[in-house]
Amino acid sequence: TERPSRDALRLAVRDRAGRVVQTLDARIPWTPRWSPEGTTLLYGAAPTGSDASELWTALPATGAVTRRTGEGRDANDPHWSPD
């Protein structure tokens, strides 16, 4: 079988029953992490036209996705801080 290109990868957010509640178009999605309160997903992904990973947040309740970095250097393996 043929593997999809890394440009075709998506990040699927699922509920506890395993149903997809949101699909995020994300090139090369990397290390998704839920916020401590469980409302926001933080992850790395490469923006269109770049192979450098940037950090993004997604709010599954609203569908909002926001790019959080933009230096053009790899930003990956995000973690939430307690403050």
N, CA, C and O atoms as a Maestro MAE file, in Angstrom:
{
 s_m_m2io_version
 :::
 2.0.0
}

f_m_ct {
 s_m_title
 :::
 protein
 m_atom[332] {
  # First column is atom index #
  i_m_mmod_type
  r_m_x_coord
  r_m_y_coord
  r_m_z_coord
  i_m_residue_number
  s_m_chain_name
  s_m_pdb_residue_name
  s_m_pdb_atom_name
  i_m_atomic_number
  :::
  1 25 0.829 -1.182 0.000 1 A "THR " " N  " 7
  2 3 0.000 0.000 0.000 1 A "THR " " CA " 6
  3 2 0.869 1.239 0.000 1 A "THR " " C  " 6
  4 15 1.992 1.232 0.504 1 A "THR " " O  " 8
  5 25 0.343 2.282 -0.561 2 A "GLU " " N  " 7
  6 3 1.056 3.548 -0.629 2 A "GLU " " CA " 6
  7 2 0.735 4.392 0.586 2 A "GLU " " C  " 6
  8 15 -0.421 4.498 0.995 2 A "GLU " " O  " 8
  9 25 1.751 4.984 1.154 3 A "ARG " " N  " 7
  10 3 1.545 5.882 2.291 3 A "ARG " " CA " 6
  11 2 1.197 7.267 1.777 3 A "ARG " " C  " 6
  12 15 1.721 7.689 0.746 3 A "ARG " " O  " 8
  13 25 0.315 7.989 2.480 4 A "PRO " " N  " 7
  14 3 0.010 9.364 2.061 4 A "PRO " " CA " 6
  15 2 1.229 10.249 2.260 4 A "PRO " " C  " 6
  16 15 2.071 9.974 3.115 4 A "PRO " " O  " 8
  17 25 1.320 11.305 1.475 5 A "SER " " N  " 7
  18 3 2.428 12.237 1.665 5 A "SER " " CA " 6
  19 2 2.253 12.949 2.993 5 A "SER " " C  " 6
  20 15 1.144 13.024 3.523 5 A "SER " " O  " 8
  21 25 3.336 13.466 3.526 6 A "ARG " " N  " 7
  22 3 3.236 14.153 4.813 6 A "ARG " " CA " 6
  23 2 2.405 15.425 4.706 6 A "ARG " " C  " 6
  24 15 1.900 15.921 5.713 6 A "ARG " " O  " 8
  25 25 2.259 15.957 3.492 7 A "ASP " " N  " 7
  26 3 1.410 17.135 3.302 7 A "ASP " " CA " 6
  27 2 -0.071 16.803 3.445 7 A "ASP " " C  " 6
  28 15 -0.891 17.700 3.643 7 A "ASP " " O  " 8
  29 25 -0.422 15.512 3.347 8 A "ALA " " N  " 7
  30 3 -1.815 15.109 3.412 8 A "ALA " " CA " 6
  31 2 -2.234 14.704 4.829 8 A "ALA " " C  " 6
  32 15 -3.389 14.338 5.048 8 A "ALA " " O  " 8
  33 25 -1.323 14.765 5.777 9 A "LEU " " N  " 7
  34 3 -1.647 14.344 7.137 9 A "LEU " " CA " 6
  35 2 -2.584 15.339 7.807 9 A "LEU " " C  " 6
  36 15 -2.538 16.540 7.540 9 A "LEU " " O  " 8
  37 25 -3.430 14.816 8.681 10 A "ARG " " N  " 7
  38 3 -4.351 15.649 9.453 10 A "ARG " " CA " 6
  39 2 -4.317 15.201 10.900 10 A "ARG " " C  " 6
  40 15 -3.945 14.071 11.214 10 A "ARG " " O  " 8
  41 25 -4.704 16.093 11.754 11 A "LEU " " N  " 7
  42 3 -4.780 15.803 13.174 11 A "LEU " " CA " 6
  43 2 -6.255 15.701 13.535 11 A "LEU " " C  " 6
  44 15 -7.004 16.662 13.362 11 A "LEU " " O  " 8
  45 25 -6.673 14.553 14.032 12 A "ALA " " N  " 7
  46 3 -8.083 14.345 14.378 12 A "ALA " " CA " 6
  47 2 -8.261 14.440 15.887 12 A "ALA " " C  " 6
  48 15 -7.546 13.784 16.644 12 A "ALA " " O  " 8
  49 25 -9.212 15.256 16.320 13 A "VAL " " N  " 7
  50 3 -9.568 15.381 17.730 13 A "VAL " " CA " 6
  51 2 -10.781 14.488 17.945 13 A "VAL " " C  " 6
  52 15 -11.798 14.628 17.266 13 A "VAL " " O  " 8
  53 25 -10.662 13.574 18.891 14 A "ARG " " N  " 7
  54 3 -11.738 12.612 19.152 14 A "ARG " " CA " 6
  55 2 -12.278 12.781 20.559 14 A "ARG " " C  " 6
  56 15 -11.558 13.190 21.470 14 A "ARG " " O  " 8
  57 25 -13.562 12.459 20.728 15 A "ASP " " N  " 7
  58 3 -14.133 12.479 22.074 15 A "ASP " " CA " 6
  59 2 -13.828 11.145 22.749 15 A "ASP " " C  " 6
  60 15 -13.191 10.276 22.154 15 A "ASP " " O  " 8
  61 25 -14.275 10.984 23.970 16 A "ARG " " N  " 7
  62 3 -13.976 9.763 24.729 16 A "ARG " " CA " 6
  63 2 -14.560 8.508 24.099 16 A "ARG " " C  " 6
  64 15 -14.073 7.405 24.351 16 A "ARG " " O  " 8
  65 25 -15.593 8.660 23.289 17 A "ALA " " N  " 7
  66 3 -16.197 7.510 22.603 17 A "ALA " " CA " 6
  67 2 -15.459 7.178 21.309 17 A "ALA " " C  " 6
  68 15 -15.780 6.190 20.647 17 A "ALA " " O  " 8
  69 25 -14.476 7.992 20.946 18 A "GLY " " N  " 7
  70 3 -13.702 7.750 19.738 18 A "GLY " " CA " 6
  71 2 -14.238 8.431 18.498 18 A "GLY " " C  " 6
  72 15 -13.707 8.233 17.406 18 A "GLY " " O  " 8
  73 25 -15.291 9.236 18.649 19 A "ARG " " N  " 7
  74 3 -15.852 9.967 17.508 19 A "ARG " " CA " 6
  75 2 -15.008 11.198 17.203 19 A "ARG " " C  " 6
  76 15 -14.572 11.901 18.114 19 A "ARG " " O  " 8
  77 25 -14.781 11.455 15.922 20 A "VAL " " N  " 7
  78 3 -14.032 12.639 15.513 20 A "VAL " " CA " 6
  79 2 -14.907 13.867 15.722 20 A "VAL " " C  " 6
  80 15 -16.012 13.944 15.186 20 A "VAL " " O  " 8
  81 25 -14.411 14.837 16.506 21 A "VAL " " N  " 7
  82 3 -15.158 16.072 16.750 21 A "VAL " " CA " 6
  83 2 -14.587 17.246 15.968 21 A "VAL " " C  " 6
  84 15 -15.274 18.242 15.748 21 A "VAL " " O  " 8
  85 25 -13.321 17.130 15.546 22 A "GLN " " N  " 7
  86 3 -12.698 18.172 14.732 22 A "GLN " " CA " 6
  87 2 -11.526 17.548 13.997 22 A "GLN " " C  " 6
  88 15 -10.797 16.731 14.558 22 A "GLN " " O  " 8
  89 25 -11.345 17.934 12.741 23 A "THR " " N  " 7
  90 3 -10.185 17.522 11.967 23 A "THR " " CA " 6
  91 2 -9.400 18.775 11.619 23 A "THR " " C  " 6
  92 15 -9.942 19.721 11.048 23 A "THR " " O  " 8
  93 25 -8.122 18.777 11.967 24 A "LEU " " N  " 7
  94 3 -7.270 19.934 11.733 24 A "LEU " " CA " 6
  95 2 -6.364 19.648 10.548 24 A "LEU " " C  " 6
  96 15 -5.619 18.668 10.560 24 A "LEU " " O  " 8
  97 25 -6.418 20.488 9.529 25 A "ASP " " N  " 7
  98 3 -5.477 20.383 8.429 25 A "ASP " " CA " 6
  99 2 -4.135 20.824 8.977 25 A "ASP " " C  " 6
  100 15 -3.932 22.000 9.277 25 A "ASP " " O  " 8
  101 25 -3.235 19.890 9.104 26 A "ALA " " N  " 7
  102 3 -1.935 20.187 9.704 26 A "ALA " " CA " 6
  103 2 -0.857 19.454 8.924 26 A "ALA " " C  " 6
  104 15 -0.876 18.227 8.832 26 A "ALA " " O  " 8
  105 25 0.083 20.205 8.363 27 A "ARG " " N  " 7
  106 3 1.204 19.582 7.673 27 A "ARG " " CA " 6
  107 2 2.200 19.101 8.720 27 A "ARG " " C  " 6
  108 15 2.699 19.881 9.532 27 A "ARG " " O  " 8
  109 25 2.471 17.832 8.684 28 A "ILE " " N  " 7
  110 3 3.436 17.207 9.583 28 A "ILE " " CA " 6
  111 2 3.065 17.467 11.051 28 A "ILE " " C  " 6
  112 15 3.875 18.028 11.789 28 A "ILE " " O  " 8
  113 25 1.863 17.075 11.491 29 A "PRO " " N  " 7
  114 3 1.455 17.330 12.879 29 A "PRO " " CA " 6
  115 2 2.389 16.622 13.867 29 A "PRO " " C  " 6
  116 15 2.873 15.518 13.617 29 A "PRO " " O  " 8
  117 25 2.621 17.293 14.991 30 A "TRP " " N  " 7
  118 3 3.642 16.834 15.912 30 A "TRP " " CA " 6
  119 2 3.238 17.076 17.358 30 A "TRP " " C  " 6
  120 15 2.782 18.171 17.688 30 A "TRP " " O  " 8
  121 25 3.390 16.110 18.207 31 A "THR " " N  " 7
  122 3 3.228 16.163 19.668 31 A "THR " " CA " 6
  123 2 2.044 16.988 20.179 31 A "THR " " C  " 6
  124 15 2.256 17.999 20.849 31 A "THR " " O  " 8
  125 25 0.823 16.591 19.887 32 A "PRO " " N  " 7
  126 3 -0.322 17.332 20.445 32 A "PRO " " CA " 6
  127 2 -0.397 17.166 21.960 32 A "PRO " " C  " 6
  128 15 -0.136 16.088 22.495 32 A "PRO " " O  " 8
  129 25 -0.759 18.253 22.640 33 A "ARG " " N  " 7
  130 3 -0.884 18.256 24.106 33 A "ARG " " CA " 6
  131 2 -2.145 19.023 24.493 33 A "ARG " " C  " 6
  132 15 -2.368 20.139 24.024 33 A "ARG " " O  " 8
  133 25 -2.968 18.419 25.349 34 A "TRP " " N  " 7
  134 3 -4.151 19.104 25.868 34 A "TRP " " CA " 6
  135 2 -3.752 20.049 26.991 34 A "TRP " " C  " 6
  136 15 -2.838 19.765 27.765 34 A "TRP " " O  " 8
  137 25 -4.449 21.175 27.068 35 A "SER " " N  " 7
  138 3 -4.244 22.112 28.177 35 A "SER " " CA " 6
  139 2 -4.700 21.441 29.470 35 A "SER " " C  " 6
  140 15 -5.499 20.505 29.425 35 A "SER " " O  " 8
  141 25 -4.207 21.903 30.626 36 A "PRO " " N  " 7
  142 3 -4.616 21.290 31.897 36 A "PRO " " CA " 6
  143 2 -6.127 21.249 32.097 36 A "PRO " " C  " 6
  144 15 -6.641 20.300 32.688 36 A "PRO " " O  " 8
  145 25 -6.856 22.270 31.611 37 A "GLU " " N  " 7
  146 3 -8.321 22.257 31.779 37 A "GLU " " CA " 6
  147 2 -9.028 21.446 30.693 37 A "GLU " " C  " 6
  148 15 -10.244 21.259 30.749 37 A "GLU " " O  " 8
  149 25 -8.268 20.965 29.705 38 A "GLY " " N  " 7
  150 3 -8.837 20.087 28.675 38 A "GLY " " CA " 6
  151 2 -9.625 20.782 27.579 38 A "GLY " " C  " 6
  152 15 -10.425 20.138 26.900 38 A "GLY " " O  " 8
  153 25 -9.418 22.085 27.388 39 A "THR " " N  " 7
  154 3 -10.196 22.818 26.386 39 A "THR " " CA " 6
  155 2 -9.406 23.220 25.146 39 A "THR " " C  " 6
  156 15 -9.990 23.506 24.101 39 A "THR " " O  " 8
  157 25 -8.081 23.242 25.261 40 A "THR " " N  " 7
  158 3 -7.236 23.730 24.179 40 A "THR " " CA " 6
  159 2 -6.180 22.686 23.831 40 A "THR " " C  " 6
  160 15 -5.568 22.079 24.710 40 A "THR " " O  " 8
  161 25 -5.982 22.494 22.542 41 A "LEU " " N  " 7
  162 3 -4.958 21.567 22.061 41 A "LEU " " CA " 6
  163 2 -3.789 22.378 21.519 41 A "LEU " " C  " 6
  164 15 -3.978 23.253 20.674 41 A "LEU " " O  " 8
  165 25 -2.588 22.093 21.998 42 A "LEU " " N  " 7
  166 3 -1.355 22.732 21.553 42 A "LEU " " CA " 6
  167 2 -0.569 21.693 20.766 42 A "LEU " " C  " 6
  168 15 -0.398 20.565 21.228 42 A "LEU " " O  " 8
  169 25 -0.090 22.061 19.580 43 A "TYR " " N  " 7
  170 3 0.626 21.083 18.753 43 A "TYR " " CA " 6
  171 2 1.584 21.796 17.810 43 A "TYR " " C  " 6
  172 15 1.481 23.002 17.587 43 A "TYR " " O  " 8
  173 25 2.506 21.035 17.271 44 A "GLY " " N  " 7
  174 3 3.417 21.547 16.261 44 A "GLY " " CA " 6
  175 2 2.958 21.091 14.890 44 A "GLY " " C  " 6
  176 15 2.428 19.989 14.744 44 A "GLY " " O  " 8
  177 25 3.158 21.935 13.880 45 A "ALA " " N  " 7
  178 3 2.847 21.592 12.493 45 A "ALA " " CA " 6
  179 2 3.554 22.601 11.594 45 A "ALA " " C  " 6
  180 15 3.799 23.739 11.995 45 A "ALA " " O  " 8
  181 25 3.878 22.176 10.383 46 A "ALA " " N  " 7
  182 3 4.556 23.063 9.436 46 A "ALA " " CA " 6
  183 2 3.514 23.845 8.642 46 A "ALA " " C  " 6
  184 15 2.585 23.247 8.100 46 A "ALA " " O  " 8
  185 25 3.647 25.167 8.561 47 A "PRO " " N  " 7
  186 3 2.734 25.946 7.737 47 A "PRO " " CA " 6
  187 2 2.986 25.681 6.250 47 A "PRO " " C  " 6
  188 15 4.061 25.209 5.880 47 A "PRO " " O  " 8
  189 25 2.033 25.972 5.426 48 A "THR " " N  " 7
  190 3 2.172 25.788 3.990 48 A "THR " " CA " 6
  191 2 3.415 26.503 3.483 48 A "THR " " C  " 6
  192 15 3.657 27.663 3.816 48 A "THR " " O  " 8
  193 25 4.199 25.800 2.675 49 A "GLY " " N  " 7
  194 3 5.392 26.392 2.088 49 A "GLY " " CA " 6
  195 2 6.628 26.328 2.960 49 A "GLY " " C  " 6
  196 15 7.657 26.904 2.605 49 A "GLY " " O  " 8
  197 25 6.557 25.643 4.093 50 A "SER " " N  " 7
  198 3 7.696 25.558 5.004 50 A "SER " " CA " 6
  199 2 7.800 24.142 5.552 50 A "SER " " C  " 6
  200 15 6.793 23.455 5.717 50 A "SER " " O  " 8
  201 25 9.013 23.717 5.828 51 A "ASP " " N  " 7
  202 3 9.223 22.439 6.512 51 A "ASP " " CA " 6
  203 2 9.544 22.642 7.985 51 A "ASP " " C  " 6
  204 15 9.707 21.672 8.725 51 A "ASP " " O  " 8
  205 25 9.635 23.901 8.417 52 A "ALA " " N  " 7
  206 3 9.896 24.203 9.824 52 A "ALA " " CA " 6
  207 2 8.591 24.104 10.606 52 A "ALA " " C  " 6
  208 15 7.562 24.633 10.185 52 A "ALA " " O  " 8
  209 25 8.644 23.432 11.729 53 A "SER " " N  " 7
  210 3 7.464 23.263 12.566 53 A "SER " " CA " 6
  211 2 7.207 24.528 13.382 53 A "SER " " C  " 6
  212 15 8.131 25.098 13.961 53 A "SER " " O  " 8
  213 25 5.960 24.959 13.424 54 A "GLU " " N  " 7
  214 3 5.526 26.091 14.248 54 A "GLU " " CA " 6
  215 2 4.539 25.565 15.289 54 A "GLU " " C  " 6
  216 15 4.029 24.454 15.144 54 A "GLU " " O  " 8
  217 25 4.267 26.332 16.318 55 A "LEU " " N  " 7
  218 3 3.296 25.929 17.336 55 A "LEU " " CA " 6
  219 2 1.940 26.545 17.044 55 A "LEU " " C  " 6
  220 15 1.842 27.703 16.638 55 A "LEU " " O  " 8
  221 25 0.894 25.756 17.257 56 A "TRP " " N  " 7
  222 3 -0.489 26.151 16.991 56 A "TRP " " CA " 6
  223 2 -1.348 25.749 18.181 56 A "TRP " " C  " 6
  224 15 -1.011 24.811 18.904 56 A "TRP " " O  " 8
  225 25 -2.461 26.455 18.388 57 A "THR " " N  " 7
  226 3 -3.474 26.029 19.350 57 A "THR " " CA " 6
  227 2 -4.793 25.853 18.608 57 A "THR " " C  " 6
  228 15 -5.068 26.541 17.625 57 A "THR " " O  " 8
  229 25 -5.592 24.927 19.093 58 A "ALA " " N  " 7
  230 3 -6.921 24.685 18.533 58 A "ALA " " CA " 6
  231 2 -7.920 24.609 19.682 58 A "ALA " " C  " 6
  232 15 -7.640 24.028 20.731 58 A "ALA " " O  " 8
  233 25 -9.084 25.205 19.463 59 A "LEU " " N  " 7
  234 3 -10.189 25.140 20.427 59 A "LEU " " CA " 6
  235 2 -11.290 24.298 19.788 59 A "LEU " " C  " 6
  236 15 -12.089 24.827 19.016 59 A "LEU " " O  " 8
  237 25 -11.352 23.007 20.089 60 A "PRO " " N  " 7
  238 3 -12.362 22.159 19.466 60 A "PRO " " CA " 6
  239 2 -13.795 22.634 19.678 60 A "PRO " " C  " 6
  240 15 -14.653 22.389 18.830 60 A "PRO " " O  " 8
  241 25 -14.069 23.308 20.789 61 A "ALA " " N  " 7
  242 3 -15.436 23.784 21.052 61 A "ALA " " CA " 6
  243 2 -15.892 24.822 20.034 61 A "ALA " " C  " 6
  244 15 -17.082 24.912 19.732 61 A "ALA " " O  " 8
  245 25 -14.944 25.617 19.495 62 A "THR " " N  " 7
  246 3 -15.307 26.677 18.553 62 A "THR " " CA " 6
  247 2 -14.772 26.439 17.143 62 A "THR " " C  " 6
  248 15 -15.245 27.047 16.183 62 A "THR " " O  " 8
  249 25 -13.779 25.547 17.023 63 A "GLY " " N  " 7
  250 3 -13.155 25.315 15.730 63 A "GLY " " CA " 6
  251 2 -12.019 26.277 15.429 63 A "GLY " " C  " 6
  252 15 -11.410 26.191 14.363 63 A "GLY " " O  " 8
  253 25 -11.718 27.196 16.346 64 A "ALA " " N  " 7
  254 3 -10.664 28.194 16.123 64 A "ALA " " CA " 6
  255 2 -9.283 27.552 16.177 64 A "ALA " " C  " 6
  256 15 -8.995 26.744 17.060 64 A "ALA " " O  " 8
  257 25 -8.431 27.926 15.216 65 A "VAL " " N  " 7
  258 3 -7.035 27.489 15.177 65 A "VAL " " CA " 6
  259 2 -6.168 28.739 15.064 65 A "VAL " " C  " 6
  260 15 -6.433 29.609 14.234 65 A "VAL " " O  " 8
  261 25 -5.123 28.829 15.907 66 A "THR " " N  " 7
  262 3 -4.259 30.003 15.926 66 A "THR " " CA " 6
  263 2 -2.799 29.583 15.875 66 A "THR " " C  " 6
  264 15 -2.362 28.714 16.629 66 A "THR " " O  " 8
  265 25 -2.055 30.208 14.978 67 A "ARG " " N  " 7
  266 3 -0.602 29.996 14.921 67 A "ARG " " CA " 6
  267 2 0.033 30.819 16.029 67 A "ARG " " C  " 6
  268 15 -0.249 32.011 16.152 67 A "ARG " " O  " 8
  269 25 0.890 30.196 16.840 68 A "ARG " " N  " 7
  270 3 1.476 30.857 18.011 68 A "ARG " " CA " 6
  271 2 2.935 31.257 17.840 68 A "ARG " " C  " 6
  272 15 3.423 32.094 18.599 68 A "ARG " " O  " 8
  273 25 3.643 30.695 16.876 69 A "THR " " N  " 7
  274 3 5.030 31.067 16.613 69 A "THR " " CA " 6
  275 2 5.162 31.393 15.135 69 A "THR " " C  " 6
  276 15 4.252 31.121 14.352 69 A "THR " " O  " 8
  277 25 6.274 31.965 14.759 70 A "GLY " " N  " 7
  278 3 6.471 32.314 13.363 70 A "GLY " " CA " 6
  279 2 7.897 32.717 13.052 70 A "GLY " " C  " 6
  280 15 8.141 33.549 12.178 70 A "GLY " " O  " 8
  281 25 8.825 32.132 13.762 71 A "GLU " " N  " 7
  282 3 10.223 32.497 13.568 71 A "GLU " " CA " 6
  283 2 10.852 31.842 12.352 71 A "GLU " " C  " 6
  284 15 11.929 32.259 11.928 71 A "GLU " " O  " 8
  285 25 10.211 30.820 11.771 72 A "GLY " " N  " 7
  286 3 10.797 30.111 10.651 72 A "GLY " " CA " 6
  287 2 11.802 29.063 11.081 72 A "GLY " " C  " 6
  288 15 12.443 28.433 10.240 72 A "GLY " " O  " 8
  289 25 11.945 28.872 12.382 73 A "ARG " " N  " 7
  290 3 12.801 27.810 12.923 73 A "ARG " " CA " 6
  291 2 11.885 26.773 13.543 73 A "ARG " " C  " 6
  292 15 10.739 27.072 13.879 73 A "ARG " " O  " 8
  293 25 12.381 25.562 13.695 74 A "ASP " " N  " 7
  294 3 11.568 24.512 14.292 74 A "ASP " " CA " 6
  295 2 11.167 24.854 15.716 74 A "ASP " " C  " 6
  296 15 12.014 25.158 16.556 74 A "ASP " " O  " 8
  297 25 9.884 24.802 15.977 75 A "ALA " " N  " 7
  298 3 9.326 24.929 17.323 75 A "ALA " " CA " 6
  299 2 8.469 23.683 17.506 75 A "ALA " " C  " 6
  300 15 7.409 23.564 16.891 75 A "ALA " " O  " 8
  301 25 8.913 22.765 18.335 76 A "ASN " " N  " 7
  302 3 8.159 21.529 18.488 76 A "ASN " " CA " 6
  303 2 8.269 21.007 19.915 76 A "ASN " " C  " 6
  304 15 8.959 21.589 20.751 76 A "ASN " " O  " 8
  305 25 7.584 19.909 20.178 77 A "ASP " " N  " 7
  306 3 7.498 19.295 21.496 77 A "ASP " " CA " 6
  307 2 6.994 20.277 22.543 77 A "ASP " " C  " 6
  308 15 7.657 20.498 23.556 77 A "ASP " " O  " 8
  309 25 5.818 20.873 22.307 78 A "PRO " " N  " 7
  310 3 5.289 21.882 23.238 78 A "PRO " " CA " 6
  311 2 4.814 21.265 24.549 78 A "PRO " " C  " 6
  312 15 4.412 20.102 24.603 78 A "PRO " " O  " 8
  313 25 4.870 22.060 25.581 79 A "HIS " " N  " 7
  314 3 4.363 21.661 26.912 79 A "HIS " " CA " 6
  315 2 3.652 22.858 27.518 79 A "HIS " " C  " 6
  316 15 4.008 24.007 27.257 79 A "HIS " " O  " 8
  317 25 2.645 22.573 28.329 80 A "TRP " " N  " 7
  318 3 1.929 23.623 29.060 80 A "TRP " " CA " 6
  319 2 2.660 23.887 30.363 80 A "TRP " " C  " 6
  320 15 3.143 22.954 31.005 80 A "TRP " " O  " 8
  321 25 2.747 25.151 30.761 81 A "SER " " N  " 7
  322 3 3.336 25.478 32.055 81 A "SER " " CA " 6
  323 2 2.204 25.688 33.060 81 A "SER " " C  " 6
  324 15 1.089 26.040 32.673 81 A "SER " " O  " 8
  325 25 2.481 25.476 34.341 82 A "PRO " " N  " 7
  326 3 1.418 25.585 35.342 82 A "PRO " " CA " 6
  327 2 0.945 27.005 35.606 82 A "PRO " " C  " 6
  328 15 -0.084 27.170 36.262 82 A "PRO " " O  " 8
  329 25 1.626 28.030 35.141 83 A "ASP " " N  " 7
  330 3 1.211 29.405 35.432 83 A "ASP " " CA " 6
  331 2 0.278 29.889 34.420 83 A "ASP " " C  " 6
  332 15 -0.182 31.028 34.498 83 A "ASP " " O  " 8
  :::
 }
 m_bond[331] {
  # First column is bond index #
  i_m_from
  i_m_to
  i_m_order
  :::
  1 1 2 1
  2 2 3 1
  3 3 4 2
  4 3 5 1
  5 5 6 1
  6 6 7 1
  7 7 8 2
  8 7 9 1
  9 9 10 1
  10 10 11 1
  11 11 12 2
  12 11 13 1
  13 13 14 1
  14 14 15 1
  15 15 16 2
  16 15 17 1
  17 17 18 1
  18 18 19 1
  19 19 20 2
  20 19 21 1
  21 21 22 1
  22 22 23 1
  23 23 24 2
  24 23 25 1
  25 25 26 1
  26 26 27 1
  27 27 28 2
  28 27 29 1
  29 29 30 1
  30 30 31 1
  31 31 32 2
  32 31 33 1
  33 33 34 1
  34 34 35 1
  35 35 36 2
  36 35 37 1
  37 37 38 1
  38 38 39 1
  39 39 40 2
  40 39 41 1
  41 41 42 1
  42 42 43 1
  43 43 44 2
  44 43 45 1
  45 45 46 1
  46 46 47 1
  47 47 48 2
  48 47 49 1
  49 49 50 1
  50 50 51 1
  51 51 52 2
  52 51 53 1
  53 53 54 1
  54 54 55 1
  55 55 56 2
  56 55 57 1
  57 57 58 1
  58 58 59 1
  59 59 60 2
  60 59 61 1
  61 61 62 1
  62 62 63 1
  63 63 64 2
  64 63 65 1
  65 65 66 1
  66 66 67 1
  67 67 68 2
  68 67 69 1
  69 69 70 1
  70 70 71 1
  71 71 72 2
  72 71 73 1
  73 73 74 1
  74 74 75 1
  75 75 76 2
  76 75 77 1
  77 77 78 1
  78 78 79 1
  79 79 80 2
  80 79 81 1
  81 81 82 1
  82 82 83 1
  83 83 84 2
  84 83 85 1
  85 85 86 1
  86 86 87 1
  87 87 88 2
  88 87 89 1
  89 89 90 1
  90 90 91 1
  91 91 92 2
  92 91 93 1
  93 93 94 1
  94 94 95 1
  95 95 96 2
  96 95 97 1
  97 97 98 1
  98 98 99 1
  99 99 100 2
  100 99 101 1
  101 101 102 1
  102 102 103 1
  103 103 104 2
  104 103 105 1
  105 105 106 1
  106 106 107 1
  107 107 108 2
  108 107 109 1
  109 109 110 1
  110 110 111 1
  111 111 112 2
  112 111 113 1
  113 113 114 1
  114 114 115 1
  115 115 116 2
  116 115 117 1
  117 117 118 1
  118 118 119 1
  119 119 120 2
  120 119 121 1
  121 121 122 1
  122 122 123 1
  123 123 124 2
  124 123 125 1
  125 125 126 1
  126 126 127 1
  127 127 128 2
  128 127 129 1
  129 129 130 1
  130 130 131 1
  131 131 132 2
  132 131 133 1
  133 133 134 1
  134 134 135 1
  135 135 136 2
  136 135 137 1
  137 137 138 1
  138 138 139 1
  139 139 140 2
  140 139 141 1
  141 141 142 1
  142 142 143 1
  143 143 144 2
  144 143 145 1
  145 145 146 1
  146 146 147 1
  147 147 148 2
  148 147 149 1
  149 149 150 1
  150 150 151 1
  151 151 152 2
  152 151 153 1
  153 153 154 1
  154 154 155 1
  155 155 156 2
  156 155 157 1
  157 157 158 1
  158 158 159 1
  159 159 160 2
  160 159 161 1
  161 161 162 1
  162 162 163 1
  163 163 164 2
  164 163 165 1
  165 165 166 1
  166 166 167 1
  167 167 168 2
  168 167 169 1
  169 169 170 1
  170 170 171 1
  171 171 172 2
  172 171 173 1
  173 173 174 1
  174 174 175 1
  175 175 176 2
  176 175 177 1
  177 177 178 1
  178 178 179 1
  179 179 180 2
  180 179 181 1
  181 181 182 1
  182 182 183 1
  183 183 184 2
  184 183 185 1
  185 185 186 1
  186 186 187 1
  187 187 188 2
  188 187 189 1
  189 189 190 1
  190 190 191 1
  191 191 192 2
  192 191 193 1
  193 193 194 1
  194 194 195 1
  195 195 196 2
  196 195 197 1
  197 197 198 1
  198 198 199 1
  199 199 200 2
  200 199 201 1
  201 201 202 1
  202 202 203 1
  203 203 204 2
  204 203 205 1
  205 205 206 1
  206 206 207 1
  207 207 208 2
  208 207 209 1
  209 209 210 1
  210 210 211 1
  211 211 212 2
  212 211 213 1
  213 213 214 1
  214 214 215 1
  215 215 216 2
  216 215 217 1
  217 217 218 1
  218 218 219 1
  219 219 220 2
  220 219 221 1
  221 221 222 1
  222 222 223 1
  223 223 224 2
  224 223 225 1
  225 225 226 1
  226 226 227 1
  227 227 228 2
  228 227 229 1
  229 229 230 1
  230 230 231 1
  231 231 232 2
  232 231 233 1
  233 233 234 1
  234 234 235 1
  235 235 236 2
  236 235 237 1
  237 237 238 1
  238 238 239 1
  239 239 240 2
  240 239 241 1
  241 241 242 1
  242 242 243 1
  243 243 244 2
  244 243 245 1
  245 245 246 1
  246 246 247 1
  247 247 248 2
  248 247 249 1
  249 249 250 1
  250 250 251 1
  251 251 252 2
  252 251 253 1
  253 253 254 1
  254 254 255 1
  255 255 256 2
  256 255 257 1
  257 257 258 1
  258 258 259 1
  259 259 260 2
  260 259 261 1
  261 261 262 1
  262 262 263 1
  263 263 264 2
  264 263 265 1
  265 265 266 1
  266 266 267 1
  267 267 268 2
  268 267 269 1
  269 269 270 1
  270 270 271 1
  271 271 272 2
  272 271 273 1
  273 273 274 1
  274 274 275 1
  275 275 276 2
  276 275 277 1
  277 277 278 1
  278 278 279 1
  279 279 280 2
  280 279 281 1
  281 281 282 1
  282 282 283 1
  283 283 284 2
  284 283 285 1
  285 285 286 1
  286 286 287 1
  287 287 288 2
  288 287 289 1
  289 289 290 1
  290 290 291 1
  291 291 292 2
  292 291 293 1
  293 293 294 1
  294 294 295 1
  295 295 296 2
  296 295 297 1
  297 297 298 1
  298 298 299 1
  299 299 300 2
  300 299 301 1
  301 301 302 1
  302 302 303 1
  303 303 304 2
  304 303 305 1
  305 305 306 1
  306 306 307 1
  307 307 308 2
  308 307 309 1
  309 309 310 1
  310 310 311 1
  311 311 312 2
  312 311 313 1
  313 313 314 1
  314 314 315 1
  315 315 316 2
  316 315 317 1
  317 317 318 1
  318 318 319 1
  319 319 320 2
  320 319 321 1
  321 321 322 1
  322 322 323 1
  323 323 324 2
  324 323 325 1
  325 325 326 1
  326 326 327 1
  327 327 328 2
  328 327 329 1
  329 329 330 1
  330 330 331 1
  331 331 332 2
  :::
 }
}
